[in-house]
């Protein structure tokens, strides 16, 4: 009883600091259920966080959205899929899009989220005006997502589209043409032709196209073979 009373006497801001050191969302949920004071402290600890990663956690749309909505000062959001099954759908991205922090996010990773489509991505990026780093590799997005990114994410510096096999030259050209601060683009595993990379470099000569072999192929096309 004395130990519980001592914990109860801790000021709210100190409890919030302690909970900000906890990395387990399960433990935070348990702490939030102890009493109203602890729930407030957990909420305050979430509000202080500038980075959230759900990679490796079994999260769904509602639980992920609820935590993101509490993280008012969030700058970096990672909801990449892992073997443990972070199952986020378009509905989850739609809910996240209304969070207060979204306009200030500088980094988002949706890597491997195969349950999302253009609908969810468009909803999210429509409010990410501060975005600088985006990883949408391993998803089934199309040019529709690229058009939305090009319209809203003018501060974008890096984007990974690893194995995004449904994007085309048209979407990439619009993206690079409108995101003038873009420095690096990962196109490994896409199906766009070498001519597209040449066109991208024409728009932005300093653009780093990854993997490097794609860039080398674009800059040094193989010589034509003449019939003897």
PDB file of C-alpha atoms in Angstrom:
ATOM      1  CA  UNK A   1       0.000   0.000   0.000  1.00  0.00           C
ATOM      2  CA  UNK A   2       2.805   2.409   0.890  1.00  0.00           C
ATOM      3  CA  UNK A   3       4.481   1.721  -2.466  1.00  0.00           C
ATOM      4  CA  UNK A   4       1.228   2.380  -4.353  1.00  0.00           C
ATOM      5  CA  UNK A   5       0.670   5.585  -2.428  1.00  0.00           C
ATOM      6  CA  UNK A   6       4.176   6.772  -3.309  1.00  0.00           C
ATOM      7  CA  UNK A   7       3.539   6.183  -7.013  1.00  0.00           C
ATOM      8  CA  UNK A   8       0.230   8.006  -6.729  1.00  0.00           C
ATOM      9  CA  UNK A   9       2.032  11.018  -5.281  1.00  0.00           C
ATOM     10  CA  UNK A  10       4.240  11.394  -8.369  1.00  0.00           C
ATOM     11  CA  UNK A  11       3.317  14.537 -10.322  1.00  0.00           C
ATOM     12  CA  UNK A  12       1.613  14.020 -13.669  1.00  0.00           C
ATOM     13  CA  UNK A  13       4.498  15.359 -15.755  1.00  0.00           C
ATOM     14  CA  UNK A  14       6.933  12.927 -14.098  1.00  0.00           C
ATOM     15  CA  UNK A  15       4.633   9.986 -14.740  1.00  0.00           C
ATOM     16  CA  UNK A  16       4.338  11.105 -18.364  1.00  0.00           C
ATOM     17  CA  UNK A  17       8.134  11.200 -18.659  1.00  0.00           C
ATOM     18  CA  UNK A  18       8.414   7.682 -17.226  1.00  0.00           C
ATOM     19  CA  UNK A  19       5.809   6.363 -19.679  1.00  0.00           C
ATOM     20  CA  UNK A  20       7.602   8.062 -22.575  1.00  0.00           C
ATOM     21  CA  UNK A  21      10.483   5.631 -21.942  1.00  0.00           C
ATOM     22  CA  UNK A  22       8.221   2.602 -22.359  1.00  0.00           C
ATOM     23  CA  UNK A  23       8.500   1.064 -25.836  1.00  0.00           C
ATOM     24  CA  UNK A  24       5.823  -1.621 -25.482  1.00  0.00           C
ATOM     25  CA  UNK A  25       2.377  -0.515 -26.640  1.00  0.00           C
ATOM     26  CA  UNK A  26       0.897  -3.426 -24.701  1.00  0.00           C
ATOM     27  CA  UNK A  27       2.417  -2.163 -21.455  1.00  0.00           C
ATOM     28  CA  UNK A  28       1.242   1.384 -22.182  1.00  0.00           C
ATOM     29  CA  UNK A  29      -2.289   0.088 -22.718  1.00  0.00           C
ATOM     30  CA  UNK A  30      -2.115  -1.770 -19.405  1.00  0.00           C
ATOM     31  CA  UNK A  31      -0.796   1.318 -17.611  1.00  0.00           C
ATOM     32  CA  UNK A  32      -3.570   3.410 -19.128  1.00  0.00           C
ATOM     33  CA  UNK A  33      -6.127   1.131 -17.491  1.00  0.00           C
ATOM     34  CA  UNK A  34      -4.786   1.516 -13.938  1.00  0.00           C
ATOM     35  CA  UNK A  35      -6.511   4.800 -13.121  1.00  0.00           C
ATOM     36  CA  UNK A  36      -7.483   8.166 -14.617  1.00  0.00           C
ATOM     37  CA  UNK A  37      -4.212   9.795 -13.585  1.00  0.00           C
ATOM     38  CA  UNK A  38      -2.143   7.110 -15.281  1.00  0.00           C
ATOM     39  CA  UNK A  39      -4.331   7.343 -18.382  1.00  0.00           C
ATOM     40  CA  UNK A  40      -3.652  11.072 -18.556  1.00  0.00           C
ATOM     41  CA  UNK A  41       0.056  10.461 -18.067  1.00  0.00           C
ATOM     42  CA  UNK A  42       0.124   7.877 -20.863  1.00  0.00           C
ATOM     43  CA  UNK A  43      -1.692  10.305 -23.153  1.00  0.00           C
ATOM     44  CA  UNK A  44       0.787  13.056 -22.298  1.00  0.00           C
ATOM     45  CA  UNK A  45       3.704  10.715 -22.965  1.00  0.00           C
ATOM     46  CA  UNK A  46       2.293   9.948 -26.421  1.00  0.00           C
ATOM     47  CA  UNK A  47       1.843  13.644 -27.121  1.00  0.00           C
ATOM     48  CA  UNK A  48       5.578  14.180 -26.517  1.00  0.00           C
ATOM     49  CA  UNK A  49       6.756  11.544 -28.966  1.00  0.00           C
ATOM     50  CA  UNK A  50       8.312  12.667 -32.224  1.00  0.00           C
ATOM     51  CA  UNK A  51       8.755   9.148 -33.620  1.00  0.00           C
ATOM     52  CA  UNK A  52       6.485   6.104 -33.687  1.00  0.00           C
ATOM     53  CA  UNK A  53       7.265   2.701 -35.175  1.00  0.00           C
ATOM     54  CA  UNK A  54       4.705  -0.075 -35.291  1.00  0.00           C
ATOM     55  CA  UNK A  55       6.984  -2.427 -37.220  1.00  0.00           C
ATOM     56  CA  UNK A  56       7.017  -5.778 -35.437  1.00  0.00           C
ATOM     57  CA  UNK A  57       3.766  -5.163 -33.560  1.00  0.00           C
ATOM     58  CA  UNK A  58       0.390  -6.749 -34.172  1.00  0.00           C
ATOM     59  CA  UNK A  59      -1.518  -3.568 -34.880  1.00  0.00           C
ATOM     60  CA  UNK A  60      -4.830  -2.973 -36.604  1.00  0.00           C
ATOM     61  CA  UNK A  61      -6.487   0.124 -38.046  1.00  0.00           C
ATOM     62  CA  UNK A  62      -8.203   1.301 -34.873  1.00  0.00           C
ATOM     63  CA  UNK A  63      -5.313   0.794 -32.439  1.00  0.00           C
ATOM     64  CA  UNK A  64      -2.797   2.410 -34.780  1.00  0.00           C
ATOM     65  CA  UNK A  65      -5.020   5.378 -35.507  1.00  0.00           C
ATOM     66  CA  UNK A  66      -5.786   5.900 -31.820  1.00  0.00           C
ATOM     67  CA  UNK A  67      -2.093   6.138 -30.909  1.00  0.00           C
ATOM     68  CA  UNK A  68      -1.231   8.415 -33.834  1.00  0.00           C
ATOM     69  CA  UNK A  69      -4.056  10.766 -32.847  1.00  0.00           C
ATOM     70  CA  UNK A  70      -2.514  11.061 -29.370  1.00  0.00           C
ATOM     71  CA  UNK A  71       0.962  11.875 -30.741  1.00  0.00           C
ATOM     72  CA  UNK A  72       0.466  15.580 -31.435  1.00  0.00           C
ATOM     73  CA  UNK A  73       4.168  16.278 -31.994  1.00  0.00           C
ATOM     74  CA  UNK A  74       4.888  13.296 -34.211  1.00  0.00           C
ATOM     75  CA  UNK A  75       7.448  13.805 -36.991  1.00  0.00           C
ATOM     76  CA  UNK A  76       8.279  10.241 -38.059  1.00  0.00           C
ATOM     77  CA  UNK A  77       5.738   7.449 -38.573  1.00  0.00           C
ATOM     78  CA  UNK A  78       6.682   3.867 -39.442  1.00  0.00           C
ATOM     79  CA  UNK A  79       3.861   1.394 -39.970  1.00  0.00           C
ATOM     80  CA  UNK A  80       5.815  -1.033 -42.117  1.00  0.00           C
ATOM     81  CA  UNK A  81       4.591  -4.583 -42.349  1.00  0.00           C
ATOM     82  CA  UNK A  82       6.661  -7.251 -40.617  1.00  0.00           C
ATOM     83  CA  UNK A  83       6.416 -10.976 -40.117  1.00  0.00           C
ATOM     84  CA  UNK A  84       4.418 -10.346 -36.947  1.00  0.00           C
ATOM     85  CA  UNK A  85       1.621  -8.853 -39.019  1.00  0.00           C
ATOM     86  CA  UNK A  86       0.990  -5.120 -38.778  1.00  0.00           C
ATOM     87  CA  UNK A  87      -2.361  -5.205 -40.592  1.00  0.00           C
ATOM     88  CA  UNK A  88      -3.223  -1.699 -41.716  1.00  0.00           C
ATOM     89  CA  UNK A  89      -5.776  -1.098 -44.470  1.00  0.00           C
ATOM     90  CA  UNK A  90      -7.074   1.903 -46.379  1.00  0.00           C
ATOM     91  CA  UNK A  91      -9.501   2.511 -43.514  1.00  0.00           C
ATOM     92  CA  UNK A  92      -6.567   2.872 -41.121  1.00  0.00           C
ATOM     93  CA  UNK A  93      -4.819   5.379 -43.392  1.00  0.00           C
ATOM     94  CA  UNK A  94      -8.097   7.292 -43.703  1.00  0.00           C
ATOM     95  CA  UNK A  95      -8.376   7.510 -39.907  1.00  0.00           C
ATOM     96  CA  UNK A  96      -4.716   8.497 -39.517  1.00  0.00           C
ATOM     97  CA  UNK A  97      -5.109  11.242 -42.129  1.00  0.00           C
ATOM     98  CA  UNK A  98      -7.331  13.235 -39.747  1.00  0.00           C
ATOM     99  CA  UNK A  99      -4.745  13.234 -36.923  1.00  0.00           C
ATOM    100  CA  UNK A 100      -3.398  16.611 -35.859  1.00  0.00           C
ATOM    101  CA  UNK A 101       0.218  15.560 -36.388  1.00  0.00           C
ATOM    102  CA  UNK A 102      -0.102  14.533 -40.044  1.00  0.00           C
ATOM    103  CA  UNK A 103       0.560  17.997 -41.461  1.00  0.00           C
ATOM    104  CA  UNK A 104       3.909  18.052 -39.618  1.00  0.00           C
ATOM    105  CA  UNK A 105       5.109  14.552 -40.496  1.00  0.00           C
ATOM    106  CA  UNK A 106       8.502  14.616 -42.211  1.00  0.00           C
ATOM    107  CA  UNK A 107       8.887  10.835 -42.641  1.00  0.00           C
ATOM    108  CA  UNK A 108       6.397   8.038 -43.360  1.00  0.00           C
ATOM    109  CA  UNK A 109       7.080   4.376 -44.078  1.00  0.00           C
ATOM    110  CA  UNK A 110       4.342   2.143 -45.459  1.00  0.00           C
ATOM    111  CA  UNK A 111       6.787  -0.497 -46.627  1.00  0.00           C
ATOM    112  CA  UNK A 112       5.213  -3.844 -47.447  1.00  0.00           C
ATOM    113  CA  UNK A 113       1.665  -2.826 -46.562  1.00  0.00           C
ATOM    114  CA  UNK A 114      -0.030  -4.983 -49.178  1.00  0.00           C
ATOM    115  CA  UNK A 115      -3.541  -4.309 -47.853  1.00  0.00           C
ATOM    116  CA  UNK A 116      -3.440  -0.618 -48.785  1.00  0.00           C
ATOM    117  CA  UNK A 117      -4.356   0.843 -52.160  1.00  0.00           C
ATOM    118  CA  UNK A 118      -4.238   4.210 -53.876  1.00  0.00           C
ATOM    119  CA  UNK A 119      -7.360   5.256 -51.978  1.00  0.00           C
ATOM    120  CA  UNK A 120      -5.673   5.084 -48.576  1.00  0.00           C
ATOM    121  CA  UNK A 121      -2.376   6.579 -49.746  1.00  0.00           C
ATOM    122  CA  UNK A 122      -4.132   9.510 -51.429  1.00  0.00           C
ATOM    123  CA  UNK A 123      -6.148  10.199 -48.271  1.00  0.00           C
ATOM    124  CA  UNK A 124      -2.981  10.262 -46.172  1.00  0.00           C
ATOM    125  CA  UNK A 125      -0.654  12.273 -48.412  1.00  0.00           C
ATOM    126  CA  UNK A 126      -3.336  14.860 -49.098  1.00  0.00           C
ATOM    127  CA  UNK A 127      -2.458  16.353 -45.688  1.00  0.00           C
ATOM    128  CA  UNK A 128       1.290  15.658 -45.497  1.00  0.00           C
ATOM    129  CA  UNK A 129       2.532  19.019 -46.736  1.00  0.00           C
ATOM    130  CA  UNK A 130       5.771  18.763 -44.700  1.00  0.00           C
ATOM    131  CA  UNK A 131       6.741  15.281 -45.894  1.00  0.00           C
ATOM    132  CA  UNK A 132      10.405  14.802 -46.848  1.00  0.00           C
ATOM    133  CA  UNK A 133      10.910  11.028 -46.771  1.00  0.00           C
ATOM    134  CA  UNK A 134       8.404   8.437 -47.996  1.00  0.00           C
ATOM    135  CA  UNK A 135       8.721   4.663 -48.288  1.00  0.00           C
ATOM    136  CA  UNK A 136       5.865   3.007 -50.179  1.00  0.00           C
ATOM    137  CA  UNK A 137       7.912   0.062 -51.404  1.00  0.00           C
ATOM    138  CA  UNK A 138       6.326  -3.361 -51.574  1.00  0.00           C
ATOM    139  CA  UNK A 139       2.806  -1.973 -52.048  1.00  0.00           C
ATOM    140  CA  UNK A 140       0.430  -2.118 -54.995  1.00  0.00           C
ATOM    141  CA  UNK A 141       0.114   1.620 -55.531  1.00  0.00           C
ATOM    142  CA  UNK A 142      -0.250   3.038 -59.036  1.00  0.00           C
ATOM    143  CA  UNK A 143       0.299   6.376 -60.731  1.00  0.00           C
ATOM    144  CA  UNK A 144      -2.766   7.711 -58.910  1.00  0.00           C
ATOM    145  CA  UNK A 145      -0.763   7.784 -55.666  1.00  0.00           C
ATOM    146  CA  UNK A 146       2.190   9.423 -57.422  1.00  0.00           C
ATOM    147  CA  UNK A 147      -0.050  12.175 -58.775  1.00  0.00           C
ATOM    148  CA  UNK A 148      -1.335  12.906 -55.258  1.00  0.00           C
ATOM    149  CA  UNK A 149       2.204  12.922 -53.833  1.00  0.00           C
ATOM    150  CA  UNK A 150       3.331  15.270 -56.590  1.00  0.00           C
ATOM    151  CA  UNK A 151       0.492  17.693 -55.810  1.00  0.00           C
ATOM    152  CA  UNK A 152       0.930  17.799 -52.032  1.00  0.00           C
ATOM    153  CA  UNK A 153       4.498  16.833 -51.082  1.00  0.00           C
ATOM    154  CA  UNK A 154       6.594  19.631 -52.544  1.00  0.00           C
ATOM    155  CA  UNK A 155       9.279  19.224 -49.860  1.00  0.00           C
ATOM    156  CA  UNK A 156       9.857  15.547 -50.662  1.00  0.00           C
ATOM    157  CA  UNK A 157      13.540  14.587 -50.717  1.00  0.00           C
ATOM    158  CA  UNK A 158      13.546  10.775 -50.880  1.00  0.00           C
ATOM    159  CA  UNK A 159      11.022   8.197 -51.989  1.00  0.00           C
ATOM    160  CA  UNK A 160      11.281   4.414 -52.175  1.00  0.00           C
ATOM    161  CA  UNK A 161       9.069   2.499 -54.594  1.00  0.00           C
ATOM    162  CA  UNK A 162      10.821  -0.845 -54.240  1.00  0.00           C
ATOM    163  CA  UNK A 163       8.897  -3.410 -56.307  1.00  0.00           C
ATOM    164  CA  UNK A 164       5.974  -1.064 -56.994  1.00  0.00           C
ATOM    165  CA  UNK A 165       5.272  -2.771 -60.296  1.00  0.00           C
ATOM    166  CA  UNK A 166       2.132  -0.852 -61.141  1.00  0.00           C
ATOM    167  CA  UNK A 167       3.731   2.598 -61.400  1.00  0.00           C
ATOM    168  CA  UNK A 168       4.515   3.800 -64.899  1.00  0.00           C
ATOM    169  CA  UNK A 169       6.731   6.312 -66.639  1.00  0.00           C
ATOM    170  CA  UNK A 170       3.879   8.818 -66.678  1.00  0.00           C
ATOM    171  CA  UNK A 171       3.512   8.868 -62.909  1.00  0.00           C
ATOM    172  CA  UNK A 172       7.263   9.095 -62.320  1.00  0.00           C
ATOM    173  CA  UNK A 173       7.671  12.003 -64.722  1.00  0.00           C
ATOM    174  CA  UNK A 174       4.903  13.954 -62.989  1.00  0.00           C
ATOM    175  CA  UNK A 175       6.430  13.199 -59.581  1.00  0.00           C
ATOM    176  CA  UNK A 176       9.962  14.321 -60.460  1.00  0.00           C
ATOM    177  CA  UNK A 177       8.710  17.336 -62.393  1.00  0.00           C
ATOM    178  CA  UNK A 178       6.646  18.664 -59.471  1.00  0.00           C
ATOM    179  CA  UNK A 179       8.768  17.562 -56.493  1.00  0.00           C
ATOM    180  CA  UNK A 180      11.701  19.803 -57.297  1.00  0.00           C
ATOM    181  CA  UNK A 181      13.514  19.066 -54.027  1.00  0.00           C
ATOM    182  CA  UNK A 182      13.620  15.330 -54.711  1.00  0.00           C
ATOM    183  CA  UNK A 183      17.158  14.001 -54.245  1.00  0.00           C
ATOM    184  CA  UNK A 184      16.810  10.223 -54.295  1.00  0.00           C
ATOM    185  CA  UNK A 185      14.372   7.698 -55.742  1.00  0.00           C
ATOM    186  CA  UNK A 186      14.486   3.911 -55.314  1.00  0.00           C
ATOM    187  CA  UNK A 187      12.982   2.124 -58.309  1.00  0.00           C
ATOM    188  CA  UNK A 188      14.368  -1.365 -57.752  1.00  0.00           C
ATOM    189  CA  UNK A 189      12.010  -4.013 -59.055  1.00  0.00           C
ATOM    190  CA  UNK A 190       9.759  -1.652 -61.009  1.00  0.00           C
ATOM    191  CA  UNK A 191       8.856  -2.286 -64.634  1.00  0.00           C
ATOM    192  CA  UNK A 192       9.682   1.088 -66.150  1.00  0.00           C
ATOM    193  CA  UNK A 193      12.064   1.129 -69.139  1.00  0.00           C
ATOM    194  CA  UNK A 194      15.566   2.595 -69.193  1.00  0.00           C
ATOM    195  CA  UNK A 195      14.276   5.464 -71.351  1.00  0.00           C
ATOM    196  CA  UNK A 196      12.256   6.592 -68.339  1.00  0.00           C
ATOM    197  CA  UNK A 197      15.380   6.986 -66.218  1.00  0.00           C
ATOM    198  CA  UNK A 198      16.964   9.101 -68.932  1.00  0.00           C
ATOM    199  CA  UNK A 199      13.866  11.298 -68.969  1.00  0.00           C
ATOM    200  CA  UNK A 200      13.964  11.642 -65.169  1.00  0.00           C
ATOM    201  CA  UNK A 201      17.595  12.716 -65.302  1.00  0.00           C
ATOM    202  CA  UNK A 202      16.757  15.241 -67.989  1.00  0.00           C
ATOM    203  CA  UNK A 203      14.274  16.856 -65.605  1.00  0.00           C
ATOM    204  CA  UNK A 204      16.578  16.564 -62.561  1.00  0.00           C
ATOM    205  CA  UNK A 205      20.229  15.839 -63.481  1.00  0.00           C
ATOM    206  CA  UNK A 206      21.312  15.527 -59.827  1.00  0.00           C
ATOM    207  CA  UNK A 207      18.639  12.938 -59.011  1.00  0.00           C
ATOM    208  CA  UNK A 208      20.020   9.751 -57.455  1.00  0.00           C
ATOM    209  CA  UNK A 209      18.282   6.742 -58.953  1.00  0.00           C
ATOM    210  CA  UNK A 210      18.633   3.550 -56.928  1.00  0.00           C
ATOM    211  CA  UNK A 211      19.874   0.923 -57.316  1.00  0.00           C
ATOM    212  CA  UNK A 212      22.947   2.465 -58.894  1.00  0.00           C
ATOM    213  CA  UNK A 213      22.883  -0.017 -61.778  1.00  0.00           C
ATOM    214  CA  UNK A 214      19.689   1.578 -63.079  1.00  0.00           C
ATOM    215  CA  UNK A 215      21.420   4.930 -63.142  1.00  0.00           C
ATOM    216  CA  UNK A 216      24.476   3.503 -64.890  1.00  0.00           C
ATOM    217  CA  UNK A 217      22.289   1.819 -67.492  1.00  0.00           C
ATOM    218  CA  UNK A 218      20.508   5.079 -68.160  1.00  0.00           C
ATOM    219  CA  UNK A 219      23.702   7.096 -68.455  1.00  0.00           C
ATOM    220  CA  UNK A 220      25.617   4.471 -70.461  1.00  0.00           C
ATOM    221  CA  UNK A 221      23.213   2.542 -72.695  1.00  0.00           C
ATOM    222  CA  UNK A 222      24.722  -0.530 -74.401  1.00  0.00           C
ATOM    223  CA  UNK A 223      26.080   0.082 -77.907  1.00  0.00           C
ATOM    224  CA  UNK A 224      23.944  -0.928 -80.830  1.00  0.00           C
ATOM    225  CA  UNK A 225      24.994  -4.097 -82.584  1.00  0.00           C
ATOM    226  CA  UNK A 226      25.414  -3.714 -86.319  1.00  0.00           C
ATOM    227  CA  UNK A 227      24.824  -6.592 -88.645  1.00  0.00           C
ATOM    228  CA  UNK A 228      27.944  -7.817 -90.318  1.00  0.00           C
TER     229      UNK A 228
END
